Short mmCIF file of N, CA and C in Angstrom, two decimals:
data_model
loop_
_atom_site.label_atom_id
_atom_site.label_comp_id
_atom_site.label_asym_id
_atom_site.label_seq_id
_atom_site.Cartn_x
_atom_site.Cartn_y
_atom_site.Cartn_z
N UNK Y 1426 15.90 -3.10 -17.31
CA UNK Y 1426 14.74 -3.09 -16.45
C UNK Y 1426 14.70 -1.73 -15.78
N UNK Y 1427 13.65 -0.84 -16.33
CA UNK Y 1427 13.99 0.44 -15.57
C UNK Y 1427 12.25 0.89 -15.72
N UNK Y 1428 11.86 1.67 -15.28
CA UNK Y 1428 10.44 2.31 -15.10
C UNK Y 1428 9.65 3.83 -15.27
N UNK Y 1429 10.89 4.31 -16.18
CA UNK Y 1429 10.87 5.39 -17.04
C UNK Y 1429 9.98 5.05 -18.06
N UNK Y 1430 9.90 4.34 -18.76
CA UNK Y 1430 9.06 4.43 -20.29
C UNK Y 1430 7.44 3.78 -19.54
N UNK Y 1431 7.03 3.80 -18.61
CA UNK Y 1431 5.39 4.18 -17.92
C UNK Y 1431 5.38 4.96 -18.46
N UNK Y 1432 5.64 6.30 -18.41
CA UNK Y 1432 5.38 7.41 -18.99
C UNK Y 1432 4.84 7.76 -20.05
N UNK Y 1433 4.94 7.24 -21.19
CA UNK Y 1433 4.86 6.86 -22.70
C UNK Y 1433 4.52 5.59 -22.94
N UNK Y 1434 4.76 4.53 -22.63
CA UNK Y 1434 4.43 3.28 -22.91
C UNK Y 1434 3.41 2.78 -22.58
N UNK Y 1435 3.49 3.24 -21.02
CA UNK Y 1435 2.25 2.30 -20.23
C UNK Y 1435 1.28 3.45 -19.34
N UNK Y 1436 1.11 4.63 -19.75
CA UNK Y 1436 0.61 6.14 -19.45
C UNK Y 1436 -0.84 5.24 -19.04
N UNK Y 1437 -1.55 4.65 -19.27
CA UNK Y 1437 -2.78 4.03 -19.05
C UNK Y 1437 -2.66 3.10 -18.65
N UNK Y 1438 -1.78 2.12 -18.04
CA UNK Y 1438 -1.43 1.01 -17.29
C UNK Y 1438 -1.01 0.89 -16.53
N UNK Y 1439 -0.02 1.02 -16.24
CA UNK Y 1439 1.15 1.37 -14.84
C UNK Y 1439 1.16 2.35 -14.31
N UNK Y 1440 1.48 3.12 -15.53
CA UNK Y 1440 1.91 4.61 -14.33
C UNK Y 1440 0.99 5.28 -13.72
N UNK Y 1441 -0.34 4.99 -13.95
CA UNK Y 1441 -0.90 5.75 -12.81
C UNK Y 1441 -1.07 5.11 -11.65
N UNK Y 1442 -0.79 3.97 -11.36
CA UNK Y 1442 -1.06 2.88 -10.30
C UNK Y 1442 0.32 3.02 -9.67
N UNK Y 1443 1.49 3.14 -10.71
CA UNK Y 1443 2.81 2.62 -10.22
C UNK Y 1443 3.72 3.63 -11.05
N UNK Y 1444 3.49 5.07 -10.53
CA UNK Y 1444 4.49 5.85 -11.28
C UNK Y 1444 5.41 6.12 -11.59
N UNK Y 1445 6.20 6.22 -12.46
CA UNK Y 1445 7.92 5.99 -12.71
C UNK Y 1445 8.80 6.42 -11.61
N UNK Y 1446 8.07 8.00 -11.61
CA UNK Y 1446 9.18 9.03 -10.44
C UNK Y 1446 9.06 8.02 -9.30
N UNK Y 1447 8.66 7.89 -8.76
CA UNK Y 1447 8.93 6.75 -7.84
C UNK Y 1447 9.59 5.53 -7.73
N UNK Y 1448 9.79 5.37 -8.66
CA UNK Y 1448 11.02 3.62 -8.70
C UNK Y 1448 11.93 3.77 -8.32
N UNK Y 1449 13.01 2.46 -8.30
CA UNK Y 1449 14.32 2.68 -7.45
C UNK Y 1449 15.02 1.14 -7.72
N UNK Y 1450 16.06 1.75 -8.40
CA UNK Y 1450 16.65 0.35 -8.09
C UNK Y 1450 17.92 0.06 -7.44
N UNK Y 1451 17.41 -0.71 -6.30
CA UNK Y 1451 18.24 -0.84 -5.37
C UNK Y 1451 20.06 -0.96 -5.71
N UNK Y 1452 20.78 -1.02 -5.25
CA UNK Y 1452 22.07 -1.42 -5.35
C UNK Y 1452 21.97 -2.98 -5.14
N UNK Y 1453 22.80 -3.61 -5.43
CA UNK Y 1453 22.19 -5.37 -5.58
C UNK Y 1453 24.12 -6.05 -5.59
N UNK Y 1454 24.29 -7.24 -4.43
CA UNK Y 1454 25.54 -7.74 -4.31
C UNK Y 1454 25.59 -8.61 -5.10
N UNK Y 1455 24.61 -9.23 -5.44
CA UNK Y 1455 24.32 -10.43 -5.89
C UNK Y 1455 24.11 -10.82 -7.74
N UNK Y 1456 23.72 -11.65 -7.92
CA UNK Y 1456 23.46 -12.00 -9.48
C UNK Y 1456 22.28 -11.73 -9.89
N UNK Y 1457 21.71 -10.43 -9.53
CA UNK Y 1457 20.50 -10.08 -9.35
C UNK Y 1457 20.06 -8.53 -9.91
N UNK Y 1458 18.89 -8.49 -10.55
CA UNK Y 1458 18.59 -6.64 -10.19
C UNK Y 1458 17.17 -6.58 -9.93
N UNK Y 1459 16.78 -5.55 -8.96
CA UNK Y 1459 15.33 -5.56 -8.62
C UNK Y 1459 14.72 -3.94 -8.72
N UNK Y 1460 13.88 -4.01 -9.44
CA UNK Y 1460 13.21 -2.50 -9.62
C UNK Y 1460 12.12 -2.23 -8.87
N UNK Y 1461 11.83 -1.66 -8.04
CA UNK Y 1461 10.47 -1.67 -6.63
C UNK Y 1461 10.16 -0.19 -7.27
N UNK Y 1462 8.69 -0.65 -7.56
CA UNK Y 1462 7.71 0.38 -7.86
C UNK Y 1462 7.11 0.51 -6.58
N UNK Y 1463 7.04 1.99 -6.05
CA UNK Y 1463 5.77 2.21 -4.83
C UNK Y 1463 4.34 2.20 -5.34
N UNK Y 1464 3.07 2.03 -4.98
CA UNK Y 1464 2.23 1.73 -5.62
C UNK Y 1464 1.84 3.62 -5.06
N UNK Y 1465 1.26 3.80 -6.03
CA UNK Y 1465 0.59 5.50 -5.54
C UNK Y 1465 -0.37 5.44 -4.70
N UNK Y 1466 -1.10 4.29 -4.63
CA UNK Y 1466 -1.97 4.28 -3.57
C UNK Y 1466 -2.03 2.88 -3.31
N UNK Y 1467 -2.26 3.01 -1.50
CA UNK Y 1467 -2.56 1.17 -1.38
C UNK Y 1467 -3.76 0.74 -1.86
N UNK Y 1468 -4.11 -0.43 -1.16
CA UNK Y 1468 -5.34 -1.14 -2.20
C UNK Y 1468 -5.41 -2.60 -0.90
N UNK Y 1469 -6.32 -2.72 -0.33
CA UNK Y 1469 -6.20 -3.70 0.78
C UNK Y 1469 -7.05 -4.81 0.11
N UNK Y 1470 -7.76 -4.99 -0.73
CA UNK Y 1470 -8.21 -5.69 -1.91
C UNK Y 1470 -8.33 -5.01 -3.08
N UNK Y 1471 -7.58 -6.19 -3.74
CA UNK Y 1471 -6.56 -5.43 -4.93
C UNK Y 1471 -8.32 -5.94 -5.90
N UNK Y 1472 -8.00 -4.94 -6.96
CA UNK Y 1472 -8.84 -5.16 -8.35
C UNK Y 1472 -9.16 -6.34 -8.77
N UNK Y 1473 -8.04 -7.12 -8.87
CA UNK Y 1473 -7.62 -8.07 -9.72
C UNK Y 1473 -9.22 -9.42 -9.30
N UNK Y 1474 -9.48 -9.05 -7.79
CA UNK Y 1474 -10.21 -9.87 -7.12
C UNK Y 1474 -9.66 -11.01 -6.36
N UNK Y 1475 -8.77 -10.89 -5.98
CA UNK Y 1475 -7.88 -11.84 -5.39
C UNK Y 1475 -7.63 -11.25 -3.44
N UNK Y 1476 -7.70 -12.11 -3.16
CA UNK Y 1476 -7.64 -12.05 -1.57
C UNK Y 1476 -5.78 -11.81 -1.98
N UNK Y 1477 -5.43 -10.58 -0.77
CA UNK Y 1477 -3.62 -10.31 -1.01
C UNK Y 1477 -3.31 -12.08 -0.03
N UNK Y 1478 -1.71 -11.94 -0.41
CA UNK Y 1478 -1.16 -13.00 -0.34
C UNK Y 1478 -0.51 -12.58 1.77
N UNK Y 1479 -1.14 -13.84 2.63
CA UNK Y 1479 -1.33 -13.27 4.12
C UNK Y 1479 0.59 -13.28 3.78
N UNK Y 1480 0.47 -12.69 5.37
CA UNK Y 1480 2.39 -12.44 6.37
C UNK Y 1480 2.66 -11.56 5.47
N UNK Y 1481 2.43 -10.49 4.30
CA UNK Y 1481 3.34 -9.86 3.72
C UNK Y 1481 3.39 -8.18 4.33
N UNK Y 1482 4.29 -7.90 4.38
CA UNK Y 1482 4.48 -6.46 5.03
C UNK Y 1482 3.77 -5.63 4.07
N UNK Y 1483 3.59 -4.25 5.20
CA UNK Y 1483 2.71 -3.54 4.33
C UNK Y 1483 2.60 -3.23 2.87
N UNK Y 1484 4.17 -2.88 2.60
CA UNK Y 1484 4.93 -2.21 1.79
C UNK Y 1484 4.77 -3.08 0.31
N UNK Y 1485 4.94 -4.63 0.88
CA UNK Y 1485 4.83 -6.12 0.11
C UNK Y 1485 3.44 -6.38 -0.62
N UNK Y 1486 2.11 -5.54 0.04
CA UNK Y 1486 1.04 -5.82 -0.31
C UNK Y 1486 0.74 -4.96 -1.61
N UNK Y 1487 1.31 -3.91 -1.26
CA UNK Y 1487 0.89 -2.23 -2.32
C UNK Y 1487 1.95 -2.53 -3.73
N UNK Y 1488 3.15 -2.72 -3.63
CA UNK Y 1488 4.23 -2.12 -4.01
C UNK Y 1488 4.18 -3.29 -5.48
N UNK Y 1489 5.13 -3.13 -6.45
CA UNK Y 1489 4.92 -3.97 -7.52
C UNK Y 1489 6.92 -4.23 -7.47
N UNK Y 1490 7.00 -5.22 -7.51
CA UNK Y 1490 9.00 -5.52 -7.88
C UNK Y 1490 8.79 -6.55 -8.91
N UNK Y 1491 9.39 -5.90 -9.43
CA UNK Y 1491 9.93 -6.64 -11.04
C UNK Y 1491 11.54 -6.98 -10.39
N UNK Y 1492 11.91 -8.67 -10.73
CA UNK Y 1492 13.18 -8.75 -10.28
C UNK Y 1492 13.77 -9.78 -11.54
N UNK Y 1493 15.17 -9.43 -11.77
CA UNK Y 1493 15.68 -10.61 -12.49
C UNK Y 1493 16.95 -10.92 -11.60
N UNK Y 1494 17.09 -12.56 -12.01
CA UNK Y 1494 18.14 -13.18 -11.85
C UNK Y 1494 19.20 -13.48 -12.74
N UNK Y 1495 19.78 -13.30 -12.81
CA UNK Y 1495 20.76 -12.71 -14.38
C UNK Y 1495 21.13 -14.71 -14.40
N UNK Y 1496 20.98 -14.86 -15.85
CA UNK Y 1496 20.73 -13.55 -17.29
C UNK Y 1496 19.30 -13.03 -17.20
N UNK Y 1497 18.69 -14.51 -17.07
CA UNK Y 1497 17.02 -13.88 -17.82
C UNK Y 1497 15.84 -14.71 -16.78
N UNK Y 1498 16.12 -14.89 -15.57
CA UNK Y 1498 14.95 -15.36 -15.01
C UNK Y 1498 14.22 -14.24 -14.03
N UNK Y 1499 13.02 -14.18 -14.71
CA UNK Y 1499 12.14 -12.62 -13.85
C UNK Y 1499 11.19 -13.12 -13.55
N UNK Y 1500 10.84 -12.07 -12.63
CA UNK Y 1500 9.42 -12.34 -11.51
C UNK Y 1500 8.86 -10.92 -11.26
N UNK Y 1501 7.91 -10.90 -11.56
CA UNK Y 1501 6.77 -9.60 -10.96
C UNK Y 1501 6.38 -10.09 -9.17
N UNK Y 1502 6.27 -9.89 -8.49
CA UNK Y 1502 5.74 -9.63 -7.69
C UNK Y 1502 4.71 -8.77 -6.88
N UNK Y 1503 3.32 -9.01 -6.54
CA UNK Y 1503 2.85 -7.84 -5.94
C UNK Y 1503 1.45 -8.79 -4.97
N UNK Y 1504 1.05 -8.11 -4.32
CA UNK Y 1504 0.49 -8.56 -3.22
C UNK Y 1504 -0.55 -9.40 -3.19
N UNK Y 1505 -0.66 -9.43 -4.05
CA UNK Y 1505 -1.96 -10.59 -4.47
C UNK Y 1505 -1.12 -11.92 -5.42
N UNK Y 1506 0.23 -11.69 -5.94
CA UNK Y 1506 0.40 -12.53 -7.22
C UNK Y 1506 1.76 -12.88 -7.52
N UNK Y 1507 1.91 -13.49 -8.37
CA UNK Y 1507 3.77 -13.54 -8.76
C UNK Y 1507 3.58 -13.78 -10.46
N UNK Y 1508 4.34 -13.10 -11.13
CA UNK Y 1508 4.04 -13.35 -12.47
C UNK Y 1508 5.82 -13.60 -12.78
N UNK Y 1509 5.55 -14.82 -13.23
CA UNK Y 1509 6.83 -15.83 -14.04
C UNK Y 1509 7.17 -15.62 -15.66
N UNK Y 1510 8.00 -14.68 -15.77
CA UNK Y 1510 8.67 -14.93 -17.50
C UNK Y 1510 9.48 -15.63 -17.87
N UNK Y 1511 9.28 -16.62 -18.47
CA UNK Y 1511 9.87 -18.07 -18.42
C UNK Y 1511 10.70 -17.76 -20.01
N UNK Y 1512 11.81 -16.98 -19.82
CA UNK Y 1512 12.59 -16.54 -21.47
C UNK Y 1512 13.69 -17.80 -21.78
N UNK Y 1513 13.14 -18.37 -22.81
CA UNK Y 1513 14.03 -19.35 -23.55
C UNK Y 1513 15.06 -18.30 -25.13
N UNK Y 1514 16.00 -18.24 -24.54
CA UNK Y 1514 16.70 -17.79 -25.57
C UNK Y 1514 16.90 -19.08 -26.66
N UNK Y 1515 16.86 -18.69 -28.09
CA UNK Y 1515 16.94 -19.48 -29.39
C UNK Y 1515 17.93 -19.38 -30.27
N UNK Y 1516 18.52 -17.79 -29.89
CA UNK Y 1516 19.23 -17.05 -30.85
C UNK Y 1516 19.62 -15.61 -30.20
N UNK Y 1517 20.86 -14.73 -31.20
CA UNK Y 1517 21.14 -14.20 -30.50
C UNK Y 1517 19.92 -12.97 -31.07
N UNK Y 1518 18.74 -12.59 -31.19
CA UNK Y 1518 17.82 -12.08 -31.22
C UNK Y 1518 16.60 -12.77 -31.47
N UNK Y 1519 16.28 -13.77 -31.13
CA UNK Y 1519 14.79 -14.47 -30.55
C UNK Y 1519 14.70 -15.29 -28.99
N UNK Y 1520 13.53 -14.99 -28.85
CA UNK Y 1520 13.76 -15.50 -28.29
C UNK Y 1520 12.07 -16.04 -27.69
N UNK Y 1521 11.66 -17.02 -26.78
CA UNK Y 1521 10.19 -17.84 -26.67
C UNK Y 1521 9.90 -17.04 -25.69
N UNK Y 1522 9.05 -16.73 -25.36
CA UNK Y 1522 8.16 -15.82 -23.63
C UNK Y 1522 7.05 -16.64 -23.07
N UNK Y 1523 7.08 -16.94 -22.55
CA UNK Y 1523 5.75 -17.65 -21.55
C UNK Y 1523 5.60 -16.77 -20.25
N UNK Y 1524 4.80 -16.66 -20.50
CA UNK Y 1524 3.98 -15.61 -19.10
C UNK Y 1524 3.12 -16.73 -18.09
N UNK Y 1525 3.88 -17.35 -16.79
CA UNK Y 1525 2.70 -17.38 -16.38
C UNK Y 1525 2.20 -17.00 -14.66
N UNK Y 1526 0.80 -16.85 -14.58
CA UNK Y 1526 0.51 -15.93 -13.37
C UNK Y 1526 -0.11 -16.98 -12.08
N UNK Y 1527 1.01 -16.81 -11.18
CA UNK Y 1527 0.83 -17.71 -9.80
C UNK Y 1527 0.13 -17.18 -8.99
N UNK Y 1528 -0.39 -17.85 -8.25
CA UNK Y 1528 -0.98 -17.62 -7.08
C UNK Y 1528 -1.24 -18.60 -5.95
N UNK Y 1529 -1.36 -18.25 -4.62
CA UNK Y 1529 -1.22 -19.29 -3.51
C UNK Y 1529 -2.44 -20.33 -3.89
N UNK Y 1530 -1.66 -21.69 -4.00
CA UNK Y 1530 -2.59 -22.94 -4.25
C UNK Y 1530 -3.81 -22.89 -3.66
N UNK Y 1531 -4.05 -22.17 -2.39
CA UNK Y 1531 -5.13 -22.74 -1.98
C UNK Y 1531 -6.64 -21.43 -2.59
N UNK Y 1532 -6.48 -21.00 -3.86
CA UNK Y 1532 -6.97 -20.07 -4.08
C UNK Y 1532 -7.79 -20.94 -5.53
N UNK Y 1533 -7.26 -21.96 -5.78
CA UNK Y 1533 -8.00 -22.49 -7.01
C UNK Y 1533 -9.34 -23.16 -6.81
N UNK Y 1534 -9.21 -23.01 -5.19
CA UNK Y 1534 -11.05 -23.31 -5.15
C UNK Y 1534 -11.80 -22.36 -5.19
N UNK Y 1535 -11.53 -20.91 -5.50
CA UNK Y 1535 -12.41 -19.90 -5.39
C UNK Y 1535 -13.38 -19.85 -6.76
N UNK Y 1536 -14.60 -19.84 -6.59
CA UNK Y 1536 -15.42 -20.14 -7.70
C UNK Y 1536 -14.86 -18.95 -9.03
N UNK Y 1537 -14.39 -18.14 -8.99
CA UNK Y 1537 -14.72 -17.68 -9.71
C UNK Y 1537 -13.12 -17.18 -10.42
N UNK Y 1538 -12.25 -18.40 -9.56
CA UNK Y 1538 -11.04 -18.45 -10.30
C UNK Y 1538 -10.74 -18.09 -11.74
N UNK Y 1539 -11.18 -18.74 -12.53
CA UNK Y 1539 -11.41 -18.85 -14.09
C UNK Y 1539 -11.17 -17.51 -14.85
N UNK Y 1540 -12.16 -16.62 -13.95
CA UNK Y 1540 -12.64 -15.37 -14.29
C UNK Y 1540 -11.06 -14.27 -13.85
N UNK Y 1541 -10.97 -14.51 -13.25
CA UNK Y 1541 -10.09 -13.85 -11.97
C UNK Y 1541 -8.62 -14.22 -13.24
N UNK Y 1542 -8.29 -15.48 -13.44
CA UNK Y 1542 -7.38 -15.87 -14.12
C UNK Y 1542 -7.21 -15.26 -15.90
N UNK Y 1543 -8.26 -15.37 -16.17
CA UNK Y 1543 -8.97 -14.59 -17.69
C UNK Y 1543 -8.63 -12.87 -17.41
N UNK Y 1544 -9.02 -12.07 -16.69
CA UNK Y 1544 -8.85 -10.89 -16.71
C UNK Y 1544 -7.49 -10.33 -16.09
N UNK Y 1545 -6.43 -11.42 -15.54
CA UNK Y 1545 -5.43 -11.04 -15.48
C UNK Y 1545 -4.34 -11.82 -16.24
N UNK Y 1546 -5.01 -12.63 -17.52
CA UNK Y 1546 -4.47 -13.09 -18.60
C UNK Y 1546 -4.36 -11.74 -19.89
N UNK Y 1547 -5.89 -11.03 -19.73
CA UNK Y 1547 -5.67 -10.30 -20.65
C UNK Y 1547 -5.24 -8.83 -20.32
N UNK Y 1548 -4.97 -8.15 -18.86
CA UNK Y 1548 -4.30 -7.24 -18.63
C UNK Y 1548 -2.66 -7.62 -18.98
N UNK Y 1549 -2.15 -8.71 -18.47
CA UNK Y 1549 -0.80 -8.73 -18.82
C UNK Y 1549 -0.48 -9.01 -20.62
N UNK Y 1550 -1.59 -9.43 -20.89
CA UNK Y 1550 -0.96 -9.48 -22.83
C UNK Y 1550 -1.25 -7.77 -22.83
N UNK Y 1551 -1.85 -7.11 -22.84
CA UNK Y 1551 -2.57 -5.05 -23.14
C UNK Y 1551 -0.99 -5.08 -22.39
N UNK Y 1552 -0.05 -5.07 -21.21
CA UNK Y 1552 1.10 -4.61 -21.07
C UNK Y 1552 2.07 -4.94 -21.62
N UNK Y 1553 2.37 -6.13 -22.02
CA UNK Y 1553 3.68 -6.66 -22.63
C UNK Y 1553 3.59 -6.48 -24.18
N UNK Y 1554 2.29 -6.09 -24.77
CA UNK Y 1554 2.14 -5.85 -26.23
C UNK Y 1554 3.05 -4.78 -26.41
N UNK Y 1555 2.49 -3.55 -25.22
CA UNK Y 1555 3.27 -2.37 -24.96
C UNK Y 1555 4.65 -2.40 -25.04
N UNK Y 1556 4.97 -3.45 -24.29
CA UNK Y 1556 6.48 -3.59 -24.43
C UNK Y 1556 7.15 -4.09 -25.34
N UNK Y 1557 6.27 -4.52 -25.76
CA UNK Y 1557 6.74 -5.56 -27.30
C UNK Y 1557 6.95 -4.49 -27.94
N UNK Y 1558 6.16 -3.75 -28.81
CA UNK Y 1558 6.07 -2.64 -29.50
C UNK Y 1558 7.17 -1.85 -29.31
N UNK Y 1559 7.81 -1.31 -28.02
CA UNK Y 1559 8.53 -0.61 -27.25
C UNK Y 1559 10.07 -1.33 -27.39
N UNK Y 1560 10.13 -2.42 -27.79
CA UNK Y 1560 11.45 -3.20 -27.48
C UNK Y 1560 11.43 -3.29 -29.26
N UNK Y 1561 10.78 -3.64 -29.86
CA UNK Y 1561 11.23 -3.67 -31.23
C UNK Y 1561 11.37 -2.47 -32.12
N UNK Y 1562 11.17 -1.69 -31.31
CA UNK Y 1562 11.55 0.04 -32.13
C UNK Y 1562 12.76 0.38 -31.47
N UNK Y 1563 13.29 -0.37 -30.36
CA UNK Y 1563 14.59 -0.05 -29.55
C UNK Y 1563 15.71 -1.04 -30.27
N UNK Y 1564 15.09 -1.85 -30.67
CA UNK Y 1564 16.05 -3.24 -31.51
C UNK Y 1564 16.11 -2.48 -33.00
N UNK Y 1565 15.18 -2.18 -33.49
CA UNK Y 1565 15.46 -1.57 -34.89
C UNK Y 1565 16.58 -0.14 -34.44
N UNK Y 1566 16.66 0.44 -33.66
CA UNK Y 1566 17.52 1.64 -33.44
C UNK Y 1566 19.04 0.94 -33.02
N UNK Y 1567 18.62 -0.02 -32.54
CA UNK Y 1567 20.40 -0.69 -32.06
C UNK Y 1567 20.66 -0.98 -33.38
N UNK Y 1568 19.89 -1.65 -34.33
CA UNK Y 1568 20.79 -2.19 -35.58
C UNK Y 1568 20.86 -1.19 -36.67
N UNK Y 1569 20.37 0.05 -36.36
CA UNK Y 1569 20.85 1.04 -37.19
C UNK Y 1569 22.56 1.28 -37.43
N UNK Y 1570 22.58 1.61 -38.67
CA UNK Y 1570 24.06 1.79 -39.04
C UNK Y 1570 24.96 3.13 -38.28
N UNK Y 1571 24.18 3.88 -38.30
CA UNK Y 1571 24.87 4.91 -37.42
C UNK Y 1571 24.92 5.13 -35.89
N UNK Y 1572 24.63 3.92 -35.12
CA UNK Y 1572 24.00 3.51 -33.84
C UNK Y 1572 25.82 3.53 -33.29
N UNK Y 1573 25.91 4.22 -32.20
CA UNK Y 1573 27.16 4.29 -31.15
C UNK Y 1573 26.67 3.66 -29.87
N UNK Y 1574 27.28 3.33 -29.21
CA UNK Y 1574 27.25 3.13 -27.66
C UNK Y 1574 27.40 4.03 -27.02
N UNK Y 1575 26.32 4.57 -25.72
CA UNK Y 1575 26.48 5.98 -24.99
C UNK Y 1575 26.56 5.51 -23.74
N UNK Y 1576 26.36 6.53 -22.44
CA UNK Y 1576 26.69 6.20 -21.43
C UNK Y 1576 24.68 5.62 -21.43
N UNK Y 1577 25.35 4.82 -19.67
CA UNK Y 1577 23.33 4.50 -19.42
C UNK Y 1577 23.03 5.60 -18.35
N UNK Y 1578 21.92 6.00 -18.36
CA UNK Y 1578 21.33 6.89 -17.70
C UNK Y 1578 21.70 6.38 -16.28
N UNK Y 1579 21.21 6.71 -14.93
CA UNK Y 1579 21.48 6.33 -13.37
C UNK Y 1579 19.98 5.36 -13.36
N UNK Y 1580 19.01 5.95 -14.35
CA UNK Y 1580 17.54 4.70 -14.38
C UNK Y 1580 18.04 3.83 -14.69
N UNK Y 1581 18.98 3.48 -15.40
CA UNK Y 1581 18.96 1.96 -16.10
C UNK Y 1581 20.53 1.39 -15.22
N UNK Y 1582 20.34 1.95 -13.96
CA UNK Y 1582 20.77 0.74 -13.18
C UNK Y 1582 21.34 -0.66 -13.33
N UNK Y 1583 19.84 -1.50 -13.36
CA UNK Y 1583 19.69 -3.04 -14.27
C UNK Y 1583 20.63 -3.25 -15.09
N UNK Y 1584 20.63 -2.07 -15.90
CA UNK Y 1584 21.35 -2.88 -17.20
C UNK Y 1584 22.81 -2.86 -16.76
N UNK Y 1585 23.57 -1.93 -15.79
CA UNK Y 1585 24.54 -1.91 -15.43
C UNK Y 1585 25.27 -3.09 -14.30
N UNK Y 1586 23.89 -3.34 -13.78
CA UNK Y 1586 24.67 -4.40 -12.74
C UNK Y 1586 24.86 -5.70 -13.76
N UNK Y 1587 23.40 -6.05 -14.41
CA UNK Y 1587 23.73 -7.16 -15.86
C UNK Y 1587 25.17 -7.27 -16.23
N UNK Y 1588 25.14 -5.55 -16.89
CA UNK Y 1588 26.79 -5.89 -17.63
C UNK Y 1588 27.73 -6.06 -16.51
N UNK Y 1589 27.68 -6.04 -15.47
CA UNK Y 1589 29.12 -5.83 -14.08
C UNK Y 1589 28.97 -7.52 -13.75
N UNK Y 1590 27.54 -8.19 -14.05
CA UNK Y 1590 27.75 -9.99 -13.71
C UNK Y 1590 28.10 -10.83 -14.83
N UNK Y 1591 27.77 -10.06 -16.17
CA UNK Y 1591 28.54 -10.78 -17.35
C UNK Y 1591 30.22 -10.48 -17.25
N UNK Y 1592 30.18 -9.14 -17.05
CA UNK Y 1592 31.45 -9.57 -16.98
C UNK Y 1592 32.24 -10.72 -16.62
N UNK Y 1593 32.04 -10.48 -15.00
CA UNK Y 1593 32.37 -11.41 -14.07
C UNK Y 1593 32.49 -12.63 -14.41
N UNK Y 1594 31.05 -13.39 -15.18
CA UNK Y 1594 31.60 -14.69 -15.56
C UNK Y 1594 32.06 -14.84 -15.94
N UNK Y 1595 32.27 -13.81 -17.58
CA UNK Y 1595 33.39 -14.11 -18.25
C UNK Y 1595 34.88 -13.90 -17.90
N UNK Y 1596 35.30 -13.05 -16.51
CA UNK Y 1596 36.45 -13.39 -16.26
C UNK Y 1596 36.85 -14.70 -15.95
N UNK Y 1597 35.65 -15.36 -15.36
CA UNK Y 1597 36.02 -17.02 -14.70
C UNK Y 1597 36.05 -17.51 -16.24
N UNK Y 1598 36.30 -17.62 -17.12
CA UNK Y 1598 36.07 -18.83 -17.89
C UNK Y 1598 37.10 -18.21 -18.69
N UNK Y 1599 38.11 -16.76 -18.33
CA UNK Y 1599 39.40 -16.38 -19.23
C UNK Y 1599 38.83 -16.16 -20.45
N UNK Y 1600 37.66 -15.38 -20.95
CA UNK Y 1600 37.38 -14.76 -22.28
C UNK Y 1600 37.44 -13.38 -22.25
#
């Protein structure tokens, strides 16, 4: 989980809203990693058409956090929304994705929900295609034959605290 490949991936999606140089991922104690995008600019009604979600700090309204709970339970967060990736692993390379996009209950009476729900059905498939695309040219390079293990960059954070909580379990269970 890191926010380098905006740049290339999502150059028309993210990163101009939510630019890489700006991310950060926190240090994390927990079974957790969280990547906080600053938003480049606020937005006190967001695009999407959604009234922001009330009590949230400033920072909470603008900002976009992608968080996982290790192994695989993630959440988008951003001021209007919460987006749920519901990953059912099948295998040790498949795996099921369900995307789906929350919002405070009392918002399904807004007439024009439907609409609101539709255009942020089809912005998140235009991003994750991206990533799709992006993750299966990274999977074809891992199973290349001449493929080594290198160090991870200080961006990919995530993947380091991941491997520091797998470990961990697997010390409890003596493997």
């Amino acid at each position: 989980m890191e926010a380098y490949h905006h740049i290339a991936i999502h150059k028309e999606t993210l990163e101009p809203a939510y630019p890489a140089k700006n991310s950060k991922i926190p240090d994390a104690d927990g079974p957790y990693s969280i990547l906080h995008m600053p938003a480049l600019v606020p937005h006190s009604e967001d695009p999407d058409g959604l009234p922001l979600i009330e009590g949230l700090e400033e920072w909470q309204k603008n900002d976009l956090l992608a968080t996982v709970l290790f192994p695989h339970f993630l959440l988008a967060f951003q001021g209007t929304s919460v987006v749920w990736y519901q990953v059912m692993p099948s295998s040790v390379d498949r795996l099921l994705l369900r995307i789906h996009f929350l919002v405070p209950k009392a918002l399904r009476d807004l007439s024009n929900i439907d609409e609101i729900a539709e255009g942020a059905g089809a912005l998140l498939s235009i991003i994750h295609h991206e990533d799709i695309e992006a993750n299966d040219m990274v999977w074809e390079g891992l199973k290349a034959p001449v493929t080594m293990q290198g160090r991870l960059s200080p961006l990919e954070r995530s993947i380091w605290q991941l491997n520091q909580w797998w470990l961990s379990e697997l010390s409890k269970t003596g493997s």
